[in-house]
C-alpha positions as a LaTeX table, in Angstrom:
\begin{tabular}{lrrr}
\hline
Residue & $x$ (\AA) & $y$ (\AA) & $z$ (\AA) \\
\hline
Met1 & 20.63 & $-9.62$ & $-30.35$ \\
Pro2 & 21.42 & $-6.97$ & $-27.60$ \\
Pro3 & 25.06 & $-6.12$ & $-26.49$ \\
Pro4 & 26.02 & $-7.92$ & $-23.44$ \\
Arg5 & 26.37 & $-5.76$ & $-19.99$ \\
Ala6 & 29.17 & $-5.71$ & $-17.94$ \\
Leu7 & 28.07 & $-7.59$ & $-15.12$ \\
Glu8 & 26.19 & $-10.70$ & $-16.93$ \\
Asn9 & 26.03 & $-13.95$ & $-15.04$ \\
Ile10 & 26.96 & $-12.38$ & $-11.88$ \\
Arg11 & 24.80 & $-13.32$ & $-9.47$ \\
Val12 & 23.97 & $-11.26$ & $-6.25$ \\
Val13 & 22.69 & $-12.46$ & $-2.93$ \\
Asp14 & 21.03 & $-8.55$ & $-1.69$ \\
Phe15 & 19.64 & $-9.01$ & 2.37 \\
Ser16 & 19.64 & $-5.13$ & 2.44 \\
Trp17 & 16.63 & $-3.45$ & 2.94 \\
Val18 & 15.46 & 0.46 & 3.33 \\
Arg19 & 17.81 & 2.46 & 0.81 \\
Ala20 & 21.51 & 2.43 & 1.25 \\
Gly21 & 22.05 & $-1.39$ & 0.64 \\
Pro22 & 19.27 & $-1.41$ & $-1.88$ \\
Trp23 & 20.88 & 1.76 & $-4.01$ \\
Ala24 & 23.83 & 0.01 & $-4.10$ \\
Thr25 & 22.33 & $-3.32$ & $-5.64$ \\
Arg26 & 20.09 & $-1.20$ & $-7.88$ \\
Trp27 & 23.22 & $-0.26$ & $-9.83$ \\
Leu28 & 24.98 & $-3.67$ & $-10.10$ \\
Gly29 & 21.39 & $-4.58$ & $-11.60$ \\
Ala30 & 21.51 & $-1.86$ & $-14.05$ \\
Leu31 & 25.31 & $-3.00$ & $-14.97$ \\
Gly32 & 23.47 & $-6.76$ & $-15.76$ \\
Ala33 & 24.30 & $-8.63$ & $-12.08$ \\
Glu34 & 20.97 & $-10.96$ & $-11.51$ \\
Ile35 & 19.97 & $-9.72$ & $-8.29$ \\
Ile36 & 18.12 & $-12.03$ & $-5.87$ \\
Lys37 & 16.61 & $-10.16$ & $-2.94$ \\
Ile38 & 15.98 & $-12.12$ & $-0.02$ \\
Glu39 & 13.25 & $-9.84$ & 1.86 \\
Trp40 & 10.41 & $-11.47$ & 4.61 \\
Pro41 & 7.07 & $-9.31$ & 4.71 \\
Glu42 & 7.25 & $-8.81$ & 8.56 \\
Thr43 & 10.63 & $-6.94$ & 8.68 \\
Glu44 & 10.95 & $-5.30$ & 5.12 \\
Arg45 & 10.79 & $-1.97$ & 5.91 \\
Gly46 & 11.18 & $-0.28$ & 3.06 \\
Arg47 & 7.67 & $-1.90$ & 1.55 \\
Leu48 & 5.89 & $-0.63$ & 4.38 \\
Pro49 & 2.81 & 1.94 & 3.55 \\
Ser50 & 4.09 & 5.54 & 2.54 \\
Ser51 & 3.19 & 8.87 & 1.14 \\
Thr52 & 4.71 & 7.68 & $-2.12$ \\
Thr53 & 1.91 & 5.18 & $-2.69$ \\
Pro54 & $-0.51$ & 6.52 & $-5.84$ \\
Gln55 & $-3.59$ & 7.69 & $-3.84$ \\
His56 & $-5.80$ & 5.43 & $-6.46$ \\
Leu57 & $-3.97$ & 2.13 & $-5.52$ \\
Glu58 & $-4.42$ & $-0.07$ & $-2.37$ \\
Val59 & $-2.09$ & 0.44 & 0.22 \\
Asn60 & 0.02 & $-2.57$ & 0.10 \\
Leu61 & 3.31 & $-4.25$ & 0.49 \\
Asn62 & 3.85 & $-3.91$ & $-3.64$ \\
Thr63 & 2.52 & $-0.24$ & $-3.88$ \\
Ser64 & 5.09 & 1.75 & $-2.42$ \\
Gly65 & 6.63 & 3.99 & $-4.99$ \\
Asn66 & 9.56 & 4.76 & $-3.21$ \\
Phe67 & 10.35 & 1.10 & $-3.05$ \\
Asn68 & 9.81 & 0.89 & $-6.54$ \\
Asp69 & 12.19 & 3.69 & $-7.34$ \\
Thr70 & 15.04 & 1.95 & $-5.09$ \\
Asn71 & 14.87 & $-2.07$ & $-6.03$ \\
Val72 & 14.63 & $-2.28$ & $-10.14$ \\
Asn73 & 16.49 & $-4.78$ & $-11.90$ \\
Lys74 & 15.97 & $-7.14$ & $-9.12$ \\
Lys75 & 14.03 & $-10.57$ & $-8.50$ \\
Ser76 & 12.32 & $-11.10$ & $-4.94$ \\
Leu77 & 12.82 & $-14.36$ & $-3.43$ \\
Ser78 & 10.49 & $-14.10$ & $-0.06$ \\
Leu79 & 12.28 & $-16.14$ & 2.62 \\
Asn80 & 12.18 & $-16.82$ & 6.47 \\
Val81 & 16.17 & $-16.86$ & 7.01 \\
Arg82 & 15.61 & $-17.39$ & 10.32 \\
Ser83 & 14.17 & $-20.93$ & 10.16 \\
Pro84 & 16.67 & $-23.84$ & 10.07 \\
Lys85 & 14.93 & $-24.59$ & 6.33 \\
Gly86 & 15.27 & $-20.76$ & 5.02 \\
Leu87 & 18.77 & $-21.09$ & 6.09 \\
Glu88 & 19.56 & $-23.77$ & 4.55 \\
Ile89 & 17.82 & $-22.45$ & 1.14 \\
Val90 & 20.03 & $-19.49$ & 1.15 \\
Arg91 & 23.35 & $-21.16$ & 2.14 \\
Arg92 & 22.62 & $-23.12$ & $-1.35$ \\
Leu93 & 21.88 & $-19.77$ & $-3.08$ \\
Ile94 & 25.19 & $-18.56$ & $-1.53$ \\
Ala95 & 27.08 & $-21.63$ & $-2.69$ \\
Ile96 & 26.11 & $-20.40$ & $-6.58$ \\
Ser97 & 26.60 & $-16.53$ & $-6.28$ \\
Asp98 & 29.30 & $-14.28$ & $-6.42$ \\
Ile99 & 28.28 & $-11.39$ & $-4.00$ \\
Val100 & 26.83 & $-11.12$ & $-0.76$ \\
Ile101 & 25.69 & $-7.41$ & 0.25 \\
Glu102 & 23.70 & $-6.45$ & 3.64 \\
Asn103 & 23.42 & $-3.27$ & 5.12 \\
Phe104 & 22.59 & $-4.34$ & 8.92 \\
Ser105 & 23.94 & $-3.57$ & 11.83 \\
Ser106 & 27.49 & $-5.75$ & 12.46 \\
Arg107 & 26.01 & $-8.62$ & 14.54 \\
Val108 & 22.92 & $-9.63$ & 12.49 \\
Leu109 & 24.19 & $-12.15$ & 9.68 \\
Arg110 & 26.94 & $-13.05$ & 12.13 \\
Asn111 & 23.95 & $-14.61$ & 14.47 \\
Trp112 & 22.42 & $-15.77$ & 11.31 \\
Gly113 & 25.33 & $-18.44$ & 10.98 \\
Leu114 & 26.26 & $-16.34$ & 7.69 \\
Gly115 & 29.02 & $-14.16$ & 8.80 \\
Phe116 & 32.39 & $-13.81$ & 6.46 \\
Glu117 & 34.09 & $-16.88$ & 8.17 \\
Glu118 & 31.35 & $-19.09$ & 7.37 \\
Leu119 & 30.29 & $-17.59$ & 4.02 \\
Cys120 & 34.08 & $-18.67$ & 3.09 \\
Lys121 & 32.97 & $-22.61$ & 3.99 \\
Ile122 & 30.09 & $-22.34$ & 2.10 \\
Lys123 & 31.84 & $-20.33$ & $-1.08$ \\
Pro124 & 35.33 & $-19.50$ & $-0.96$ \\
Asp125 & 36.13 & $-16.99$ & $-3.19$ \\
Ile126 & 32.68 & $-15.10$ & $-1.84$ \\
Val127 & 33.03 & $-11.28$ & $-1.84$ \\
Tyr128 & 31.16 & $-10.24$ & 1.19 \\
Val129 & 29.95 & $-6.62$ & 1.05 \\
Ser130 & 28.71 & $-5.02$ & 4.30 \\
Met131 & 27.36 & $-1.80$ & 4.77 \\
Ser132 & 26.73 & $-1.10$ & 8.22 \\
Gly133 & 25.89 & 2.30 & 10.24 \\
Tyr134 & 29.50 & 1.77 & 12.07 \\
Gly135 & 31.32 & $-0.77$ & 10.43 \\
His136 & 32.01 & $-4.16$ & 11.99 \\
Thr137 & 35.07 & $-2.79$ & 13.93 \\
Gly138 & 35.99 & $-0.26$ & 16.58 \\
Arg139 & 34.20 & 0.58 & 19.98 \\
Asn140 & 31.19 & 1.62 & 19.11 \\
His141 & 30.42 & $-1.13$ & 15.85 \\
His142 & 26.93 & $-2.32$ & 17.39 \\
Tyr143 & 25.22 & 1.36 & 17.24 \\
Thr144 & 22.62 & 0.98 & 15.15 \\
Thr145 & 22.07 & 4.29 & 12.37 \\
Phe146 & 19.94 & 5.83 & 9.89 \\
Gly147 & 20.78 & 8.01 & 7.18 \\
Pro148 & 20.48 & 11.61 & 8.83 \\
Val149 & 22.05 & 9.95 & 11.77 \\
Ala150 & 24.89 & 9.24 & 9.75 \\
Gln151 & 24.78 & 12.36 & 8.20 \\
Ser152 & 24.67 & 14.07 & 12.27 \\
Val153 & 27.84 & 12.56 & 13.56 \\
Ser154 & 29.94 & 12.42 & 10.47 \\
Gly155 & 30.02 & 16.82 & 10.35 \\
Leu156 & 27.76 & 17.11 & 7.54 \\
Thr157 & 24.70 & 18.35 & 9.90 \\
Tyr158 & 27.23 & 20.81 & 11.28 \\
Leu159 & 27.91 & 22.69 & 7.94 \\
Ser160 & 24.42 & 22.92 & 7.05 \\
Gly161 & 21.57 & 25.51 & 7.67 \\
Leu162 & 21.41 & 29.22 & 7.77 \\
Pro163 & 23.66 & 31.57 & 9.82 \\
Asp164 & 22.96 & 31.53 & 13.47 \\
Lys165 & 19.88 & 29.08 & 13.10 \\
Pro166 & 20.41 & 25.53 & 14.32 \\
Pro167 & 21.83 & 23.04 & 12.23 \\
Ala168 & 19.56 & 21.85 & 9.60 \\
Gly169 & 20.56 & 18.37 & 8.43 \\
Trp170 & 20.33 & 17.84 & 4.04 \\
Gly171 & 16.78 & 17.34 & 4.27 \\
Trp172 & 16.96 & 13.76 & 1.98 \\
Ser173 & 18.82 & 10.90 & 3.57 \\
Tyr174 & 21.77 & 12.16 & 1.24 \\
Met175 & 24.27 & 9.48 & 3.16 \\
Asp176 & 21.80 & 6.87 & 1.87 \\
Asp177 & 21.91 & 7.54 & $-1.66$ \\
Thr178 & 26.17 & 8.26 & $-1.28$ \\
Gly179 & 26.49 & 4.96 & 0.69 \\
Gly180 & 24.99 & 3.29 & $-1.77$ \\
Met181 & 27.34 & 4.65 & $-4.33$ \\
Tyr182 & 30.35 & 3.34 & $-2.13$ \\
Gly183 & 29.02 & $-0.22$ & $-1.80$ \\
Ala184 & 28.27 & $-0.51$ & $-5.41$ \\
Met185 & 31.81 & 0.41 & $-5.84$ \\
Cys186 & 33.40 & $-1.88$ & $-3.30$ \\
Ala187 & 31.16 & $-4.65$ & $-4.71$ \\
Leu188 & 32.98 & $-3.97$ & $-7.70$ \\
Thr189 & 36.35 & $-3.57$ & $-6.85$ \\
Gly190 & 36.49 & $-7.07$ & $-4.58$ \\
Leu191 & 34.97 & $-8.68$ & $-7.98$ \\
Tyr192 & 37.79 & $-7.17$ & $-9.74$ \\
His193 & 40.44 & $-8.32$ & $-7.11$ \\
Arg194 & 38.11 & $-11.86$ & $-6.82$ \\
Asn195 & 38.72 & $-11.96$ & $-10.68$ \\
Lys196 & 42.57 & $-11.34$ & $-10.89$ \\
Thr197 & 43.06 & $-13.90$ & $-7.60$ \\
Gly198 & 40.85 & $-16.22$ & $-7.22$ \\
Arg199 & 39.90 & $-15.13$ & $-3.50$ \\
Gly200 & 37.12 & $-13.56$ & $-2.27$ \\
Gln201 & 36.94 & $-10.93$ & 0.46 \\
His202 & 34.68 & $-9.18$ & 3.32 \\
Ile203 & 34.52 & $-5.29$ & 2.18 \\
Asp204 & 33.23 & $-3.71$ & 5.57 \\
Gln205 & 32.01 & $-0.42$ & 4.66 \\
Ser206 & 31.00 & 2.15 & 7.56 \\
Gln207 & 27.76 & 4.53 & 6.63 \\
Met208 & 29.02 & 6.82 & 8.67 \\
Val209 & 32.76 & 6.96 & 7.73 \\
Ser210 & 31.78 & 6.91 & 4.18 \\
Ser211 & 30.29 & 10.44 & 4.75 \\
Ile212 & 33.44 & 12.04 & 6.47 \\
Pro213 & 35.02 & 12.68 & 2.95 \\
Leu214 & 32.35 & 14.87 & 1.98 \\
Asn215 & 33.06 & 17.11 & 4.51 \\
Gly216 & 35.99 & 18.20 & 1.80 \\
Pro217 & 37.91 & 21.16 & 2.97 \\
Ala218 & 36.22 & 21.70 & 6.33 \\
Leu219 & 38.65 & 18.65 & 7.77 \\
Leu220 & 41.83 & 20.75 & 5.74 \\
Asp221 & 40.77 & 23.99 & 7.84 \\
Ile222 & 40.88 & 21.83 & 10.94 \\
Thr223 & 44.43 & 19.88 & 10.12 \\
Val224 & 46.17 & 22.44 & 8.79 \\
Asn225 & 44.80 & 25.84 & 9.80 \\
Gly226 & 43.39 & 24.98 & 13.37 \\
Arg227 & 40.31 & 26.81 & 12.26 \\
Gly228 & 36.81 & 25.02 & 12.60 \\
Ser229 & 34.20 & 25.81 & 10.22 \\
Arg230 & 31.50 & 27.78 & 11.55 \\
Arg231 & 27.99 & 28.27 & 9.84 \\
Ser232 & 28.01 & 32.09 & 10.31 \\
Gly233 & 28.32 & 32.65 & 6.64 \\
Phe234 & 29.60 & 29.16 & 5.71 \\
Pro235 & 28.50 & 27.27 & 3.85 \\
Pro236 & 27.14 & 30.13 & 2.07 \\
Gly237 & 24.41 & 28.19 & 0.11 \\
Asn238 & 23.37 & 30.25 & $-3.24$ \\
Arg239 & 25.37 & 32.76 & $-1.74$ \\
Ala240 & 28.84 & 33.20 & $-2.06$ \\
His241 & 29.14 & 35.59 & 1.03 \\
Trp242 & 26.70 & 36.48 & 3.70 \\
Pro243 & 26.70 & 39.71 & 4.86 \\
Gly244 & 28.23 & 40.92 & 7.93 \\
Thr245 & 30.78 & 37.68 & 7.83 \\
Pro246 & 34.22 & 37.92 & 6.85 \\
Leu247 & 35.56 & 37.29 & 3.23 \\
Val248 & 37.05 & 34.13 & 3.41 \\
Asn249 & 37.59 & 31.53 & 1.15 \\
Asn250 & 35.43 & 28.61 & 1.35 \\
Tyr251 & 34.51 & 25.72 & $-0.18$ \\
Arg252 & 33.84 & 27.01 & $-3.56$ \\
Gly253 & 37.21 & 28.37 & $-3.92$ \\
Pro254 & 37.50 & 32.24 & $-3.99$ \\
Thr255 & 34.62 & 33.95 & $-3.28$ \\
Val256 & 32.37 & 35.12 & $-6.07$ \\
Ala257 & 29.37 & 37.59 & $-6.68$ \\
Pro258 & 27.27 & 37.45 & $-8.18$ \\
His259 & 26.34 & 34.08 & $-7.00$ \\
Asn260 & 22.72 & 33.48 & $-5.74$ \\
Ala261 & 19.47 & 32.16 & $-6.89$ \\
Tyr262 & 17.41 & 34.78 & $-8.68$ \\
Arg263 & 13.63 & 35.09 & $-9.21$ \\
Thr264 & 12.03 & 34.93 & $-12.71$ \\
Asp265 & 9.07 & 35.09 & $-14.31$ \\
Pro266 & 6.19 & 34.36 & $-13.26$ \\
Gly267 & 7.31 & 34.57 & $-9.70$ \\
Gly268 & 5.86 & 31.54 & $-9.01$ \\
Tyr269 & 7.01 & 29.08 & $-5.95$ \\
Asn270 & 9.56 & 27.13 & $-8.36$ \\
Asp271 & 10.42 & 30.01 & $-10.55$ \\
Trp272 & 14.22 & 30.51 & $-9.74$ \\
Cys273 & 17.47 & 30.55 & $-11.68$ \\
Val274 & 21.16 & 30.29 & $-9.97$ \\
Ile275 & 23.85 & 32.73 & $-12.05$ \\
Val276 & 27.51 & 32.61 & $-11.02$ \\
Cys277 & 30.23 & 34.87 & $-12.37$ \\
His278 & 33.64 & 33.51 & $-11.50$ \\
Thr279 & 35.31 & 36.68 & $-13.31$ \\
Asp280 & 35.10 & 40.22 & $-13.93$ \\
Glu281 & 35.28 & 38.88 & $-17.84$ \\
Glu282 & 31.91 & 36.69 & $-17.13$ \\
Trp283 & 30.21 & 39.39 & $-15.31$ \\
Gln284 & 30.63 & 41.41 & $-18.16$ \\
His285 & 29.35 & 39.23 & $-20.29$ \\
Leu286 & 26.22 & 38.97 & $-17.83$ \\
Val287 & 26.08 & 42.82 & $-18.39$ \\
Gln288 & 25.76 & 42.47 & $-22.24$ \\
Val289 & 22.67 & 39.71 & $-21.82$ \\
Met290 & 21.08 & 41.91 & $-19.59$ \\
Gly291 & 21.32 & 44.59 & $-22.22$ \\
Ala292 & 23.81 & 46.97 & $-20.75$ \\
Pro293 & 21.76 & 48.61 & $-18.12$ \\
Pro294 & 23.53 & 51.72 & $-16.53$ \\
Trp295 & 23.42 & 50.62 & $-13.18$ \\
Ala296 & 25.84 & 47.92 & $-14.27$ \\
Gly297 & 28.57 & 50.26 & $-15.55$ \\
Ser298 & 28.94 & 51.64 & $-12.21$ \\
Ala299 & 32.60 & 51.35 & $-11.02$ \\
Lys300 & 31.70 & 49.82 & $-7.72$ \\
Phe301 & 30.33 & 46.73 & $-9.51$ \\
Ala302 & 33.61 & 46.56 & $-11.67$ \\
Thr303 & 35.63 & 44.10 & $-9.57$ \\
Ile304 & 34.73 & 41.22 & $-7.68$ \\
Ala305 & 35.88 & 43.12 & $-4.57$ \\
Gly306 & 33.22 & 45.48 & $-5.40$ \\
Arg307 & 30.53 & 43.42 & $-6.26$ \\
Leu308 & 31.07 & 41.65 & $-3.10$ \\
Glu309 & 31.04 & 44.53 & $-1.23$ \\
His310 & 27.51 & 45.78 & $-2.87$ \\
Gln311 & 26.04 & 42.38 & $-2.89$ \\
Glu312 & 22.69 & 43.23 & $-1.78$ \\
Glu313 & 22.15 & 45.96 & $-4.18$ \\
Leu314 & 23.71 & 44.09 & $-6.78$ \\
Asp315 & 21.11 & 41.22 & $-6.44$ \\
Gln316 & 18.46 & 43.78 & $-5.94$ \\
His317 & 19.24 & 44.89 & $-9.85$ \\
Ile318 & 19.74 & 41.39 & $-10.80$ \\
Glu319 & 16.31 & 40.20 & $-9.75$ \\
Thr320 & 14.93 & 43.23 & $-11.60$ \\
Trp321 & 15.93 & 42.05 & $-14.68$ \\
Ser322 & 15.63 & 37.93 & $-14.19$ \\
Thr323 & 11.83 & 38.59 & $-13.26$ \\
Thr324 & 11.06 & 39.65 & $-16.70$ \\
Leu325 & 12.33 & 36.50 & $-18.12$ \\
Gly326 & 11.07 & 32.99 & $-17.57$ \\
Lys327 & 14.00 & 30.62 & $-16.07$ \\
Tyr328 & 14.86 & 28.34 & $-19.13$ \\
Glu329 & 14.85 & 31.50 & $-21.28$ \\
Leu330 & 16.95 & 33.05 & $-18.75$ \\
Thr331 & 19.26 & 30.00 & $-19.16$ \\
Glu332 & 19.51 & 30.02 & $-22.67$ \\
Lys333 & 20.47 & 33.44 & $-23.10$ \\
Cys334 & 23.20 & 33.37 & $-20.25$ \\
Gln335 & 24.71 & 30.02 & $-21.61$ \\
Ala336 & 25.03 & 31.36 & $-25.02$ \\
Ala337 & 27.02 & 34.32 & $-23.71$ \\
Gly338 & 29.45 & 31.91 & $-21.94$ \\
Val339 & 27.69 & 32.92 & $-18.35$ \\
Arg340 & 26.73 & 30.03 & $-16.10$ \\
Ala341 & 23.54 & 29.80 & $-15.34$ \\
Leu342 & 20.58 & 26.94 & $-14.90$ \\
Pro343 & 17.07 & 26.67 & $-13.55$ \\
Val344 & 16.08 & 25.55 & $-10.00$ \\
Gln345 & 14.37 & 22.55 & $-10.90$ \\
Ser346 & 11.53 & 20.65 & $-9.22$ \\
Ala347 & 11.15 & 16.70 & $-9.61$ \\
Glu348 & 8.40 & 17.63 & $-12.08$ \\
Asp349 & 10.73 & 20.10 & $-14.10$ \\
Arg350 & 13.60 & 17.42 & $-14.14$ \\
Val351 & 11.33 & 14.33 & $-15.51$ \\
Glu352 & 9.11 & 16.46 & $-17.66$ \\
His353 & 11.03 & 19.29 & $-18.69$ \\
Asp354 & 14.51 & 18.96 & $-19.14$ \\
Pro355 & 15.59 & 18.52 & $-22.36$ \\
Gln356 & 19.06 & 17.46 & $-21.47$ \\
Leu357 & 17.67 & 14.70 & $-19.27$ \\
Arg358 & 15.29 & 13.81 & $-22.15$ \\
Asp359 & 17.90 & 13.29 & $-24.77$ \\
Arg360 & 20.04 & 11.62 & $-22.07$ \\
Gln361 & 16.91 & 9.21 & $-21.38$ \\
Met362 & 17.23 & 9.68 & $-17.68$ \\
Tyr363 & 13.70 & 8.96 & $-17.21$ \\
Leu364 & 11.69 & 6.26 & $-18.86$ \\
Pro365 & 8.77 & 4.22 & $-18.27$ \\
Met366 & 8.54 & 0.96 & $-17.36$ \\
Asp367 & 5.40 & $-1.05$ & $-16.78$ \\
His368 & 4.81 & $-2.59$ & $-13.23$ \\
Pro369 & 2.26 & $-5.00$ & $-12.36$ \\
Ala370 & 0.62 & $-3.01$ & $-9.46$ \\
Leu371 & 1.88 & 0.44 & $-10.00$ \\
Gly372 & 1.10 & 0.54 & $-13.60$ \\
Arg373 & 3.21 & 2.48 & $-16.13$ \\
His374 & 5.08 & 5.16 & $-15.00$ \\
Lys375 & 8.64 & 6.84 & $-15.18$ \\
Val376 & 11.93 & 5.31 & $-13.37$ \\
Gln377 & 15.16 & 7.17 & $-12.93$ \\
Asn378 & 17.79 & 5.32 & $-15.00$ \\
Ala379 & 21.57 & 4.76 & $-15.22$ \\
Pro380 & 23.04 & 8.35 & $-15.22$ \\
Phe381 & 26.19 & 7.46 & $-17.11$ \\
Lys382 & 26.52 & 5.62 & $-20.95$ \\
Met383 & 28.68 & 2.77 & $-21.44$ \\
Ser384 & 29.63 & 2.61 & $-25.26$ \\
Arg385 & 30.29 & $-1.51$ & $-25.19$ \\
Thr386 & 28.14 & $-2.63$ & $-22.10$ \\
Pro387 & 24.53 & $-0.83$ & $-22.04$ \\
Ala388 & 23.74 & $-0.03$ & $-18.32$ \\
Ala389 & 19.97 & 0.67 & $-18.20$ \\
Asn390 & 17.09 & $-0.70$ & $-15.99$ \\
His391 & 15.91 & $-3.96$ & $-17.64$ \\
Leu392 & 13.32 & $-5.23$ & $-14.53$ \\
Pro393 & 10.59 & $-3.22$ & $-12.62$ \\
Ser394 & 11.14 & $-3.29$ & $-8.75$ \\
Pro395 & 9.65 & $-7.12$ & $-7.92$ \\
Met396 & 6.26 & $-7.71$ & $-6.26$ \\
Ile397 & 7.30 & $-9.20$ & $-2.84$ \\
Gly398 & 8.35 & $-13.00$ & $-3.46$ \\
Gln399 & 7.48 & $-12.59$ & $-7.33$ \\
His400 & 10.27 & $-15.04$ & $-7.97$ \\
Thr401 & 10.36 & $-17.32$ & $-5.30$ \\
Gln402 & 9.37 & $-20.25$ & $-7.64$ \\
Glu403 & 11.89 & $-19.19$ & $-10.25$ \\
Ile404 & 14.47 & $-19.31$ & $-7.58$ \\
Val405 & 13.54 & $-22.23$ & $-5.85$ \\
Glu406 & 12.72 & $-24.64$ & $-8.41$ \\
Gly407 & 14.64 & $-23.48$ & $-11.41$ \\
Leu408 & 17.90 & $-22.36$ & $-9.92$ \\
Leu409 & 18.28 & $-24.04$ & $-7.08$ \\
Gly410 & 16.40 & $-27.74$ & $-8.75$ \\
Phe411 & 13.64 & $-28.04$ & $-5.72$ \\
Ser412 & 10.44 & $-29.84$ & $-6.88$ \\
His413 & 7.31 & $-28.27$ & $-6.79$ \\
Glu414 & 6.20 & $-30.42$ & $-3.85$ \\
Glu415 & 8.69 & $-28.84$ & $-2.10$ \\
Leu416 & 7.66 & $-25.55$ & $-3.08$ \\
Arg417 & 4.65 & $-26.10$ & $-1.94$ \\
Ala418 & 5.77 & $-27.41$ & 1.54 \\
Gly419 & 7.78 & $-24.52$ & 2.04 \\
Phe420 & 4.36 & $-22.21$ & 1.64 \\
Asp421 & 2.37 & $-24.48$ & 3.83 \\
Asp422 & 5.25 & $-24.76$ & 7.07 \\
Gly423 & 6.12 & $-20.97$ & 6.54 \\
Thr424 & 9.57 & $-20.70$ & 5.23 \\
Phe425 & 8.26 & $-19.19$ & 2.00 \\
Trp426 & 5.62 & $-16.97$ & 3.23 \\
Pro427 & 3.98 & $-16.62$ & 6.76 \\
Thr428 & 1.14 & $-19.11$ & 7.59 \\
Gln429 & $-0.66$ & $-16.41$ & 9.31 \\
Arg430 & $-0.66$ & $-13.66$ & 6.20 \\
Ala431 & $-2.79$ & $-13.52$ & 3.11 \\
Arg432 & $-0.79$ & $-14.44$ & 0.45 \\
Phe433 & $-0.87$ & $-12.38$ & $-2.85$ \\
Pro434 & $-2.75$ & $-14.09$ & $-5.80$ \\
Tyr435 & 0.37 & $-14.57$ & $-8.04$ \\
Met436 & 1.43 & $-16.82$ & $-5.07$ \\
Asp437 & $-1.21$ & $-19.08$ & $-5.33$ \\
Asp438 & $-1.00$ & $-19.14$ & $-9.32$ \\
Thr439 & 2.56 & $-20.46$ & $-8.69$ \\
Leu440 & 1.56 & $-22.94$ & $-6.20$ \\
Gly441 & $-0.99$ & $-24.37$ & $-8.99$ \\
Asn442 & 1.65 & $-24.43$ & $-11.93$ \\
Glu443 & 4.65 & $-26.33$ & $-12.13$ \\
Ile444 & 7.54 & $-24.68$ & $-13.68$ \\
Leu445 & 8.87 & $-25.69$ & $-16.84$ \\
Arg446 & 12.34 & $-27.08$ & $-16.89$ \\
\hline
\end{tabular}
C-alpha cells in the first residue's frame, strides 16, 4: 500500500486560470490534495491553441503542452458558473471543500456572489486564497495585470537588461511561477491555521506585491544608502563586473573574478559553462585544473583586484582553455578540484542529459489521453514520509464532470444529461468531445 500524501483528504475548488493560480494548485495536487478545476471552454485562456501543441496533433482545447505542464494532478469540471444552476452546483461543491483559490481581478468572485463573506456562509471554515494582480485593497486594487506587467511595476524589469540598453524584462513570465509558489504557501498556512483554530480566513495575495521582495538588496540600497540602482553594470549577469563601471559590491556580495560564462567545445549555440572563483585559493585550484599555464602565473592575476582590473584578458585566456573541453567534462574536472562550475543547460539538456535531475526523478513520463506519453516535471523536493509526486496527467476539459456531479455531489444521471442539454456543463452551440457523449450514455456506478 503506498504511503499517504501530506494533503490527502483535502479538497480544493480551483477557479484559477492561465499560469500563476494553476501553478499554485499544481503543487497542492502533488502534495495529495484533490484539485477540482472549474473551467469553461469559452474563457479558459490557458487551453487556447498555442505553439506548445505537438505538431502531429490536432490543435484543440486538450492539446496545449503548456496547459498540460501547468495542470497535472487535477480534475476538470466544466461548469457555467454565470448561470443560476451552475452557481448552485459550485456552492454545493464549496460546502464540502477546504480551500478556494482564484487569480481573477478583485471584483470577479464578488460579482458572482462568491466573495469571502458569502463563502463563509457556505462553509464557515473555508480558506479562501485570492491571487489578483494588485490585491483586494488599496487605491488600484481593480487594476488588471499579467506576469510581465507585474514584473515591470515591481522593479524587476528596471534592474534587468544589458548596460546602457532599454530594460529587457525577465523573458519567461517569472512572476507567474513565483506567484504560484506564494499562492501554495498561503493556502498551506491558511489550512494550518484552520486546523489549529477551526476558523477559515481570506488570504489576499497580490501578485505585484509578491514580486517586491525579489528585488533583494536593491531595496536596502535606496532605503539605507539613499543610492538608486542603475543598470550601468548592475546587475552584472554572467560577469561580476562590467568594464568601465565602478567596482561596487552588488547583490552577489563582493565582486569576484573569474565570474562568467565561457564557451566550450564544440562551440555551438548552447556550448557554455559558467565558472566562478570567489577566493584567491579557488582561483589557484582553477589554475591547476587548466594545467598551470604560464599566463596564469602572472602577478596581475594573483589577487581578486588584479583579476577584476584585467578581466577581459583573463576571460580570453580561460576561454582558450575552456573551448578544448565539452561543458560536462569541464564541469566534472572543476568540481573535482573544488571550483564552482556548471554547464549552461537548455530544456533538452535538463530533461534528457542531466544525471542529477535524472537521479532526482525530476522529469518522469506520464500518459495523457490526447497528448500521449511524455515527460512532465515532478516535485522539486523529496519528502521521506509523505511523498510529493505527480499522480494525474492534466485533465481534458470537463473530463471529470460526471465523477464530480454524480459521484461526489449526488446528482442523478438524468440531471447530468439535463445540465448538458441546457448549457450548464457545456455550451449548447459548441460540439462536445467524444468522451463527454460516452459519459452521457453510461450512468456512473455508485
